[in-house]
Amino acid sequence: MCAGTIHIHLKILSKRFMPNWLLPENIADVLPSEARKIEELRRRVLDNFSLYGYEMVMPPLLEYLESLLTGAGQDMNLRTFKLVDQLSGRTMGIRADMTTQVARIDAHLLNRDFVTRLCYAGNVLHTRPSGLHASRELFQIGAEIYGHAGLEADAEIQELALASLTLAGMTEVRLNLCHVGVLRAIIAGDAVASRQEEQLFALLEAKDVPTLKELTKDYAPNTRTALLALPSLYGDISIIDHAEAVLPDLPGVKQALKELKSLAKLAGEANITVDLADLHGYHYHSGVMFAAYVPGLPNAVVRGGRYDHVGEAFGRARPATGFSMDLRELARLMPGAQRKSAICAPWGTQVGLREKIAELRQRGEIVVQLLPGHENDHDEFDCDRTMEFADGKWIIKNLG
């Protein structure tokens, strides 16, 4: 049998025995009970955003690549699925994050001169999972403030992020604070270090001290000493005082540490840690950065911070700060959804039946009409009441 024939037989066998409904790796369906948890959490979080004065926007799922990746850095480029637009022939991308899209809306479409609060919720897609057992399709929800450079905006975003976790039932939250301004202030006066900024960020985030020592051997002594101290500046809020003692007395460093101390005091019941080398997402951040962790997940459930320069590429730089989180990942940590209380009603055309069902639904009751032959098919609902016809009218009767 020739190689071509063998190949054809293998294709036939793979079609016969490989189910066509298998999904790609790290992509999964969301079934009813889980979907209900996610949707109910989405509504609670968005309703809370609105109480703070946030307006909702809905960016498109895909855009031209140059717009989608503006100011986002190489990391986002690697995480973005790309395709060719059949109408224009240009390369498009499926969004892997909505932050730059919302910045584009603020800078290019709304074009307001005053403070603007925007929020969003929708699916994003990653080319690779961000962590062990992570999905490549996230349901991202977040909020952003544009137009205020002061720490007050950072404090509000931090408060809103922690409130969102409370709405998800997360009672043990560790809030990790960092500030990109510390590193940038340290290397600003060293030309060699400034040219190697990207390498420094990567080594500090990985806490790769041996390689960091090798890279910095030709730096100015003060710069090198400060950089080698950063990986060890990790711990509770007292680390800020320690950092003030060991880091150089530079205006940028002093201001960054002052901001971190202020935000730590405003974090309520959250357990505060400070890590001056945790520079995840430094490519577009310009100030305070934070990440929230909860028991049961090794990865951060919330990430946020200040990114004042993202709007520049859209023709209008605006102070900006915000956060985002993945509702699908967060919902997995929540208790299983309780079955909804419902009223079971018969299927029929009896006088007043449809009117009574419509009245109950108008009042917010769940009414499940039982189709003939399927009287017990209501797995997602707890039918603890039933409709019965008695004394010339339809009444609701409690069950056991």
Tab-separated table of C-alpha atoms in Angstrom:
chain	number	residue	atom	x	y	z
A	1	MET	CA	0.000	0.000	0.000
A	2	CYS	CA	1.477	3.384	-0.998
A	3	ALA	CA	2.016	6.250	1.448
A	4	GLY	CA	-0.790	8.309	-0.112
A	5	THR	CA	-3.308	5.511	0.370
A	6	ILE	CA	-2.231	5.022	4.009
A	7	HIS	CA	-2.693	8.745	4.627
A	8	ILE	CA	-6.222	8.642	3.205
A	9	HIS	CA	-7.129	5.632	5.371
A	10	LEU	CA	-5.792	7.397	8.460
A	11	LYS	CA	-7.906	10.467	7.709
A	12	ILE	CA	-11.008	8.283	7.318
A	13	LEU	CA	-10.273	6.501	10.614
A	14	SER	CA	-9.666	9.787	12.466
A	15	LYS	CA	-12.993	11.147	11.230
A	16	ARG	CA	-14.743	7.946	12.255
A	17	PHE	CA	-13.305	7.716	15.773
A	18	MET	CA	-12.511	11.355	16.649
A	19	PRO	CA	-15.673	13.186	17.802
A	20	ASN	CA	-16.237	16.402	15.851
A	21	TRP	CA	-17.486	18.146	18.988
A	22	LEU	CA	-14.181	18.062	20.895
A	23	LEU	CA	-13.149	21.597	21.826
A	24	PRO	CA	-9.620	23.047	21.547
A	25	GLU	CA	-7.297	22.808	24.543
A	26	ASN	CA	-8.132	25.201	27.402
A	27	ILE	CA	-11.495	26.049	25.829
A	28	ALA	CA	-14.668	24.824	27.537
A	29	ASP	CA	-18.438	25.119	27.450
A	30	VAL	CA	-20.146	26.721	30.428
A	31	LEU	CA	-23.089	24.621	31.587
A	32	PRO	CA	-26.334	25.966	33.128
A	33	SER	CA	-25.486	26.055	36.845
A	34	GLU	CA	-22.046	27.595	36.229
A	35	ALA	CA	-23.421	30.014	33.655
A	36	ARG	CA	-26.043	31.158	36.162
A	37	LYS	CA	-23.334	31.873	38.764
A	38	ILE	CA	-21.319	33.889	36.245
A	39	GLU	CA	-24.317	35.852	35.003
A	40	GLU	CA	-25.630	36.640	38.472
A	41	LEU	CA	-22.165	37.812	39.539
A	42	ARG	CA	-21.854	39.925	36.374
A	43	ARG	CA	-25.128	41.670	37.188
A	44	ARG	CA	-24.163	42.327	40.813
A	45	VAL	CA	-20.767	43.735	39.869
A	46	LEU	CA	-22.094	45.928	37.044
A	47	ASP	CA	-24.919	47.206	39.242
A	48	ASN	CA	-22.333	48.170	41.841
A	49	PHE	CA	-20.240	49.934	39.192
A	50	SER	CA	-23.284	52.014	38.270
A	51	LEU	CA	-23.700	53.077	41.919
A	52	TYR	CA	-20.227	54.639	41.680
A	53	GLY	CA	-21.184	56.501	38.481
A	54	TYR	CA	-19.569	54.243	35.857
A	55	GLU	CA	-20.998	54.173	32.333
A	56	MET	CA	-20.902	50.924	30.389
A	57	VAL	CA	-19.262	50.586	26.964
A	58	MET	CA	-19.158	47.596	24.619
A	59	PRO	CA	-16.009	47.486	22.444
A	60	PRO	CA	-16.004	45.155	19.404
A	61	LEU	CA	-14.673	41.611	19.649
A	62	LEU	CA	-12.112	42.241	16.892
A	63	GLU	CA	-10.316	45.266	15.470
A	64	TYR	CA	-7.503	46.096	13.105
A	65	LEU	CA	-4.343	44.867	14.781
A	66	GLU	CA	-2.538	48.209	14.976
A	67	SER	CA	-5.441	49.721	16.914
A	68	LEU	CA	-5.925	46.718	19.179
A	69	LEU	CA	-2.261	46.499	20.226
A	70	THR	CA	-1.528	50.200	20.572
A	71	GLY	CA	0.433	50.756	23.759
A	72	ALA	CA	-0.136	47.170	24.900
A	73	GLY	CA	3.398	45.784	24.614
A	74	GLN	CA	4.923	42.614	23.207
A	75	ASP	CA	3.227	40.348	25.758
A	76	MET	CA	-0.229	41.306	24.487
A	77	ASN	CA	0.906	40.847	20.885
A	78	LEU	CA	1.862	37.229	21.648
A	79	ARG	CA	-1.495	36.576	23.368
A	80	THR	CA	-3.612	37.926	20.481
A	81	PHE	CA	-5.194	35.709	17.815
A	82	LYS	CA	-4.705	37.217	14.353
A	83	LEU	CA	-6.648	36.814	11.113
A	84	VAL	CA	-7.021	38.508	7.736
A	85	ASP	CA	-10.086	40.660	7.070
A	86	GLN	CA	-11.736	39.275	3.895
A	87	LEU	CA	-13.139	42.739	3.063
A	88	SER	CA	-10.034	44.915	3.365
A	89	GLY	CA	-7.162	42.417	3.330
A	90	ARG	CA	-5.780	43.975	6.529
A	91	THR	CA	-4.688	42.002	9.589
A	92	MET	CA	-7.190	41.956	12.423
A	93	GLY	CA	-6.957	40.684	15.982
A	94	ILE	CA	-9.431	39.121	18.403
A	95	ARG	CA	-9.134	41.086	21.612
A	96	ALA	CA	-7.055	39.542	24.414
A	97	ASP	CA	-7.759	42.469	26.749
A	98	MET	CA	-10.268	45.333	26.715
A	99	THR	CA	-8.216	48.029	28.463
A	100	THR	CA	-6.717	49.602	25.331
A	101	GLN	CA	-10.092	49.426	23.579
A	102	VAL	CA	-11.736	51.417	26.359
A	103	ALA	CA	-8.823	53.904	26.302
A	104	ARG	CA	-9.437	54.342	22.565
A	105	ILE	CA	-13.127	55.008	23.196
A	106	ASP	CA	-12.307	57.641	25.815
A	107	ALA	CA	-9.625	59.367	23.741
A	108	HIS	CA	-11.028	59.090	20.236
A	109	LEU	CA	-14.837	58.809	20.495
A	110	LEU	CA	-16.035	60.413	23.718
A	111	ASN	CA	-13.338	63.109	23.705
A	112	ARG	CA	-14.491	64.591	27.013
A	113	ASP	CA	-12.516	67.173	28.988
A	114	PHE	CA	-13.842	66.088	32.376
A	115	VAL	CA	-13.431	62.966	34.500
A	116	THR	CA	-14.973	59.923	32.808
A	117	ARG	CA	-15.781	56.624	34.500
A	118	LEU	CA	-16.255	53.668	32.146
A	119	CYS	CA	-16.892	49.966	32.735
A	120	TYR	CA	-17.166	46.914	30.490
A	121	ALA	CA	-17.856	43.188	30.448
A	122	GLY	CA	-17.254	40.668	27.687
A	123	ASN	CA	-15.272	37.712	26.385
A	124	VAL	CA	-11.577	37.941	25.535
A	125	LEU	CA	-9.456	35.258	23.895
A	126	HIS	CA	-5.817	34.286	24.534
A	127	THR	CA	-3.530	32.306	22.237
A	128	ARG	CA	-2.068	30.543	25.281
A	129	PRO	CA	-3.385	29.962	28.820
A	130	SER	CA	-1.954	32.393	31.380
A	131	GLY	CA	-1.452	29.696	34.030
A	132	LEU	CA	-1.977	26.084	35.012
A	133	HIS	CA	-5.533	24.941	34.209
A	134	ALA	CA	-6.405	28.480	33.053
A	135	SER	CA	-8.885	28.964	30.233
A	136	ARG	CA	-7.937	30.695	26.999
A	137	GLU	CA	-11.398	32.274	26.846
A	138	LEU	CA	-11.983	34.684	29.716
A	139	PHE	CA	-15.048	36.686	30.665
A	140	GLN	CA	-13.400	39.983	31.518
A	141	ILE	CA	-15.089	42.681	33.570
A	142	GLY	CA	-13.470	45.924	34.632
A	143	ALA	CA	-13.659	49.633	35.332
A	144	GLU	CA	-11.528	52.642	34.386
A	145	ILE	CA	-11.275	56.297	35.443
A	146	TYR	CA	-9.964	58.841	32.925
A	147	GLY	CA	-9.020	62.466	33.494
A	148	HIS	CA	-7.712	62.565	37.082
A	149	ALA	CA	-3.996	62.186	37.846
A	150	GLY	CA	-4.328	62.264	41.632
A	151	LEU	CA	-4.171	59.361	44.029
A	152	GLU	CA	-7.912	59.747	44.700
A	153	ALA	CA	-8.681	57.940	41.426
A	154	ASP	CA	-6.325	55.076	42.316
A	155	ALA	CA	-7.993	54.797	45.727
A	156	GLU	CA	-11.462	54.595	44.160
A	157	ILE	CA	-10.379	51.893	41.707
A	158	GLN	CA	-8.780	49.894	44.521
A	159	GLU	CA	-11.961	50.217	46.602
A	160	LEU	CA	-14.129	49.150	43.668
A	161	ALA	CA	-11.932	46.108	42.947
A	162	LEU	CA	-12.125	44.954	46.572
A	163	ALA	CA	-15.887	45.570	46.641
A	164	SER	CA	-16.251	43.374	43.532
A	165	LEU	CA	-14.479	40.516	45.294
A	166	THR	CA	-16.762	40.967	48.305
A	167	LEU	CA	-19.782	40.656	45.997
A	168	ALA	CA	-18.312	37.330	44.833
A	169	GLY	CA	-18.198	36.139	48.437
A	170	MET	CA	-14.414	36.394	48.758
A	171	THR	CA	-13.715	37.147	52.434
A	172	GLU	CA	-9.969	36.411	52.489
A	173	VAL	CA	-8.242	38.733	50.043
A	174	ARG	CA	-4.543	39.496	49.782
A	175	LEU	CA	-3.850	42.771	48.000
A	176	ASN	CA	-0.318	43.018	46.618
A	177	LEU	CA	0.920	46.545	45.849
A	178	CYS	CA	3.761	47.671	43.604
A	179	HIS	CA	4.800	50.867	41.830
A	180	VAL	CA	6.521	51.015	38.462
A	181	GLY	CA	7.832	54.476	39.365
A	182	VAL	CA	10.363	53.010	41.822
A	183	LEU	CA	12.346	51.194	39.148
A	184	ARG	CA	12.039	53.979	36.589
A	185	ALA	CA	13.301	56.547	39.093
A	186	ILE	CA	16.295	54.331	39.978
A	187	ILE	CA	17.444	53.841	36.375
A	188	ALA	CA	16.558	57.321	35.073
A	189	GLY	CA	20.063	58.696	35.718
A	190	ASP	CA	21.956	55.674	34.383
A	191	ALA	CA	22.166	55.553	30.581
A	192	VAL	CA	23.223	51.892	30.450
A	193	ALA	CA	20.415	50.797	32.772
A	194	SER	CA	17.835	52.854	30.873
A	195	ARG	CA	18.724	51.098	27.620
A	196	GLN	CA	18.175	47.723	29.288
A	197	GLU	CA	14.891	48.608	30.966
A	198	GLU	CA	12.933	45.720	29.431
A	199	GLN	CA	15.502	43.138	30.536
A	200	LEU	CA	15.524	44.595	34.040
A	201	PHE	CA	11.752	44.350	34.323
A	202	ALA	CA	11.806	40.702	33.229
A	203	LEU	CA	14.576	39.728	35.662
A	204	LEU	CA	12.967	41.543	38.590
A	205	GLU	CA	9.566	39.995	37.949
A	206	ALA	CA	11.219	36.546	37.865
A	207	LYS	CA	13.390	37.489	40.886
A	208	ASP	CA	16.366	36.123	38.959
A	209	VAL	CA	19.058	37.623	41.195
A	210	PRO	CA	22.109	35.793	39.697
A	211	THR	CA	21.328	37.041	36.176
A	212	LEU	CA	20.466	40.472	37.570
A	213	LYS	CA	23.909	40.658	39.203
A	214	GLU	CA	25.565	39.766	35.896
A	215	LEU	CA	23.525	42.271	33.878
A	216	THR	CA	24.175	45.177	36.273
A	217	LYS	CA	27.932	44.720	36.772
A	218	ASP	CA	28.731	47.765	34.575
A	219	TYR	CA	26.051	50.028	36.076
A	220	ALA	CA	26.764	52.939	38.385
A	221	PRO	CA	27.327	51.545	41.909
A	222	ASN	CA	24.302	53.296	43.452
A	223	THR	CA	22.037	52.120	40.649
A	224	ARG	CA	23.281	48.539	40.939
A	225	THR	CA	22.883	48.431	44.721
A	226	ALA	CA	19.302	49.711	44.495
A	227	LEU	CA	18.342	47.258	41.745
A	228	LEU	CA	19.767	44.286	43.640
A	229	ALA	CA	17.756	45.336	46.719
A	230	LEU	CA	14.390	45.309	44.915
A	231	PRO	CA	13.826	41.502	44.761
A	232	SER	CA	14.119	41.285	48.551
A	233	LEU	CA	11.706	44.170	49.194
A	234	TYR	CA	8.714	41.920	49.657
A	235	GLY	CA	6.472	41.483	52.687
A	236	ASP	CA	3.853	43.282	54.746
A	237	ILE	CA	3.304	47.041	54.858
A	238	SER	CA	6.480	47.523	56.932
A	239	ILE	CA	8.453	46.837	53.744
A	240	ILE	CA	7.662	50.399	52.643
A	241	ASP	CA	9.541	51.802	55.646
A	242	HIS	CA	12.419	49.414	54.945
A	243	ALA	CA	12.479	50.507	51.287
A	244	GLU	CA	12.691	54.159	52.356
A	245	ALA	CA	15.803	53.264	54.357
A	246	VAL	CA	17.664	51.204	51.726
A	247	LEU	CA	16.683	52.807	48.400
A	248	PRO	CA	18.286	56.008	47.102
A	249	ASP	CA	16.783	59.320	48.231
A	250	LEU	CA	15.306	60.186	44.830
A	251	PRO	CA	12.128	62.279	44.380
A	252	GLY	CA	10.521	59.614	42.177
A	253	VAL	CA	11.227	56.840	44.684
A	254	LYS	CA	9.959	58.909	47.618
A	255	GLN	CA	6.736	59.816	45.795
A	256	ALA	CA	6.074	56.217	44.752
A	257	LEU	CA	6.551	54.877	48.288
A	258	LYS	CA	4.338	57.639	49.693
A	259	GLU	CA	1.540	56.635	47.291
A	260	LEU	CA	1.886	52.959	48.211
A	261	LYS	CA	1.660	53.781	51.913
A	262	SER	CA	-1.501	55.843	51.367
A	263	LEU	CA	-3.218	53.121	49.349
A	264	ALA	CA	-2.267	50.443	51.871
A	265	LYS	CA	-4.042	52.422	54.589
A	266	LEU	CA	-7.203	52.590	52.446
A	267	ALA	CA	-7.427	48.854	51.748
A	268	GLY	CA	-9.915	48.065	54.516
A	269	GLU	CA	-9.947	44.430	55.623
A	270	ALA	CA	-7.643	43.171	52.866
A	271	ASN	CA	-4.339	41.594	53.856
A	272	ILE	CA	-1.691	43.911	52.397
A	273	THR	CA	1.598	42.797	50.914
A	274	VAL	CA	4.128	44.928	49.058
A	275	ASP	CA	6.415	43.549	46.341
A	276	LEU	CA	8.569	46.161	44.616
A	277	ALA	CA	9.724	43.622	42.017
A	278	ASP	CA	6.256	42.372	40.977
A	279	LEU	CA	6.179	44.247	37.665
A	280	HIS	CA	3.657	42.168	35.721
A	281	GLY	CA	2.274	44.250	32.850
A	282	TYR	CA	4.823	47.036	33.230
A	283	HIS	CA	4.678	47.729	29.466
A	284	TYR	CA	1.771	50.141	29.775
A	285	HIS	CA	1.613	50.927	33.498
A	286	SER	CA	2.927	54.269	34.673
A	287	GLY	CA	2.376	54.295	38.440
A	288	VAL	CA	0.696	52.204	41.121
A	289	MET	CA	0.072	48.544	40.240
A	290	PHE	CA	-1.936	46.067	42.293
A	291	ALA	CA	-2.995	42.418	42.192
A	292	ALA	CA	-5.539	40.630	44.372
A	293	TYR	CA	-5.239	36.972	45.390
A	294	VAL	CA	-7.759	34.670	47.060
A	295	PRO	CA	-7.422	31.166	48.558
A	296	GLY	CA	-7.752	28.382	46.000
A	297	LEU	CA	-6.043	30.113	43.074
A	298	PRO	CA	-2.301	30.583	42.501
A	299	ASN	CA	-2.844	33.401	40.004
A	300	ALA	CA	-4.147	36.902	40.685
A	301	VAL	CA	-7.928	37.183	40.297
A	302	VAL	CA	-7.740	40.970	39.859
A	303	ARG	CA	-5.052	43.135	38.291
A	304	GLY	CA	-5.064	46.891	38.005
A	305	GLY	CA	-3.090	50.081	38.169
A	306	ARG	CA	-2.333	53.403	36.554
A	307	TYR	CA	-1.582	53.732	32.828
A	308	ASP	CA	-1.458	57.403	31.882
A	309	HIS	CA	0.208	57.007	28.467
A	310	VAL	CA	-1.994	54.473	26.654
A	311	GLY	CA	-4.191	57.202	25.137
A	312	GLU	CA	-1.232	58.988	23.547
A	313	ALA	CA	-1.269	56.718	20.493
A	314	PHE	CA	-4.929	57.633	19.957
A	315	GLY	CA	-4.010	61.310	19.865
A	316	ARG	CA	-5.005	62.266	23.393
A	317	ALA	CA	-3.021	61.389	26.514
A	318	ARG	CA	-5.247	61.280	29.587
A	319	PRO	CA	-4.513	60.245	33.165
A	320	ALA	CA	-6.042	56.785	33.569
A	321	THR	CA	-6.336	54.052	36.155
A	322	GLY	CA	-8.425	50.897	36.292
A	323	PHE	CA	-8.690	47.174	36.954
A	324	SER	CA	-10.083	44.007	35.405
A	325	MET	CA	-10.865	40.442	36.469
A	326	ASP	CA	-12.052	37.171	34.936
A	327	LEU	CA	-15.554	36.262	36.121
A	328	ARG	CA	-15.302	32.667	34.897
A	329	GLU	CA	-12.269	31.984	37.060
A	330	LEU	CA	-13.783	33.792	40.030
A	331	ALA	CA	-17.097	31.947	39.745
A	332	ARG	CA	-15.318	28.590	39.978
A	333	LEU	CA	-14.308	29.486	43.541
A	334	MET	CA	-17.843	30.317	44.583
A	335	PRO	CA	-20.176	27.731	46.145
A	336	GLY	CA	-22.348	25.744	43.764
A	337	ALA	CA	-25.420	27.642	42.626
A	338	GLN	CA	-28.561	26.781	44.564
A	339	ARG	CA	-31.498	25.639	42.494
A	340	LYS	CA	-33.950	28.464	41.877
A	341	SER	CA	-37.318	28.334	43.608
A	342	ALA	CA	-40.042	28.008	40.995
A	343	ILE	CA	-43.742	27.422	40.468
A	344	CYS	CA	-44.783	24.431	38.370
A	345	ALA	CA	-47.770	25.051	36.149
A	346	PRO	CA	-49.674	22.660	33.876
A	347	TRP	CA	-49.654	23.031	30.129
A	348	GLY	CA	-53.080	23.810	28.778
A	349	THR	CA	-55.580	26.298	27.418
A	350	GLN	CA	-57.887	26.442	30.424
A	351	VAL	CA	-59.612	29.759	31.154
A	352	GLY	CA	-57.337	32.149	33.048
A	353	LEU	CA	-54.254	29.900	33.047
A	354	ARG	CA	-52.120	31.962	30.698
A	355	GLU	CA	-53.226	35.189	32.350
A	356	LYS	CA	-52.278	33.887	35.808
A	357	ILE	CA	-48.867	32.687	34.597
A	358	ALA	CA	-48.197	36.077	32.951
A	359	GLU	CA	-49.174	37.849	36.182
A	360	LEU	CA	-46.792	35.710	38.244
A	361	ARG	CA	-43.906	36.243	35.841
A	362	GLN	CA	-44.580	39.976	35.862
A	363	ARG	CA	-44.081	39.850	39.639
A	364	GLY	CA	-40.687	38.183	39.143
A	365	GLU	CA	-41.724	34.582	39.854
A	366	ILE	CA	-40.213	31.726	37.853
A	367	VAL	CA	-43.052	29.684	36.354
A	368	VAL	CA	-42.147	26.425	34.595
A	369	GLN	CA	-44.903	24.987	32.440
A	370	LEU	CA	-44.687	21.204	32.456
A	371	LEU	CA	-44.980	19.828	28.950
A	372	PRO	CA	-47.116	16.686	28.552
A	373	GLY	CA	-45.128	13.574	29.464
A	374	HIS	CA	-42.314	15.581	31.085
A	375	GLU	CA	-43.785	16.435	34.455
A	376	ASN	CA	-40.492	15.875	36.347
A	377	ASP	CA	-38.053	17.457	33.861
A	378	HIS	CA	-36.926	20.600	35.685
A	379	ASP	CA	-33.447	19.774	36.971
A	380	GLU	CA	-32.229	23.365	37.308
A	381	PHE	CA	-35.244	24.512	39.323
A	382	ASP	CA	-36.761	23.615	42.668
A	383	CYS	CA	-40.498	23.523	42.008
A	384	ASP	CA	-41.642	24.040	45.591
A	385	ARG	CA	-45.074	25.330	44.549
A	386	THR	CA	-47.659	24.303	42.006
A	387	MET	CA	-50.646	25.896	40.285
A	388	GLU	CA	-54.011	24.247	40.737
A	389	PHE	CA	-57.526	25.151	39.646
A	390	ALA	CA	-59.945	25.315	42.587
A	391	ASP	CA	-63.229	27.109	43.284
A	392	GLY	CA	-63.232	28.651	39.814
A	393	LYS	CA	-59.770	30.202	39.966
A	394	TRP	CA	-56.064	29.331	39.712
A	395	ILE	CA	-54.303	29.159	43.082
A	396	ILE	CA	-50.711	28.579	44.223
A	397	LYS	CA	-50.194	25.578	46.490
A	398	ASN	CA	-47.047	24.870	48.485
A	399	LEU	CA	-45.467	21.473	48.027
A	400	GLY	CA	-44.187	19.530	51.069
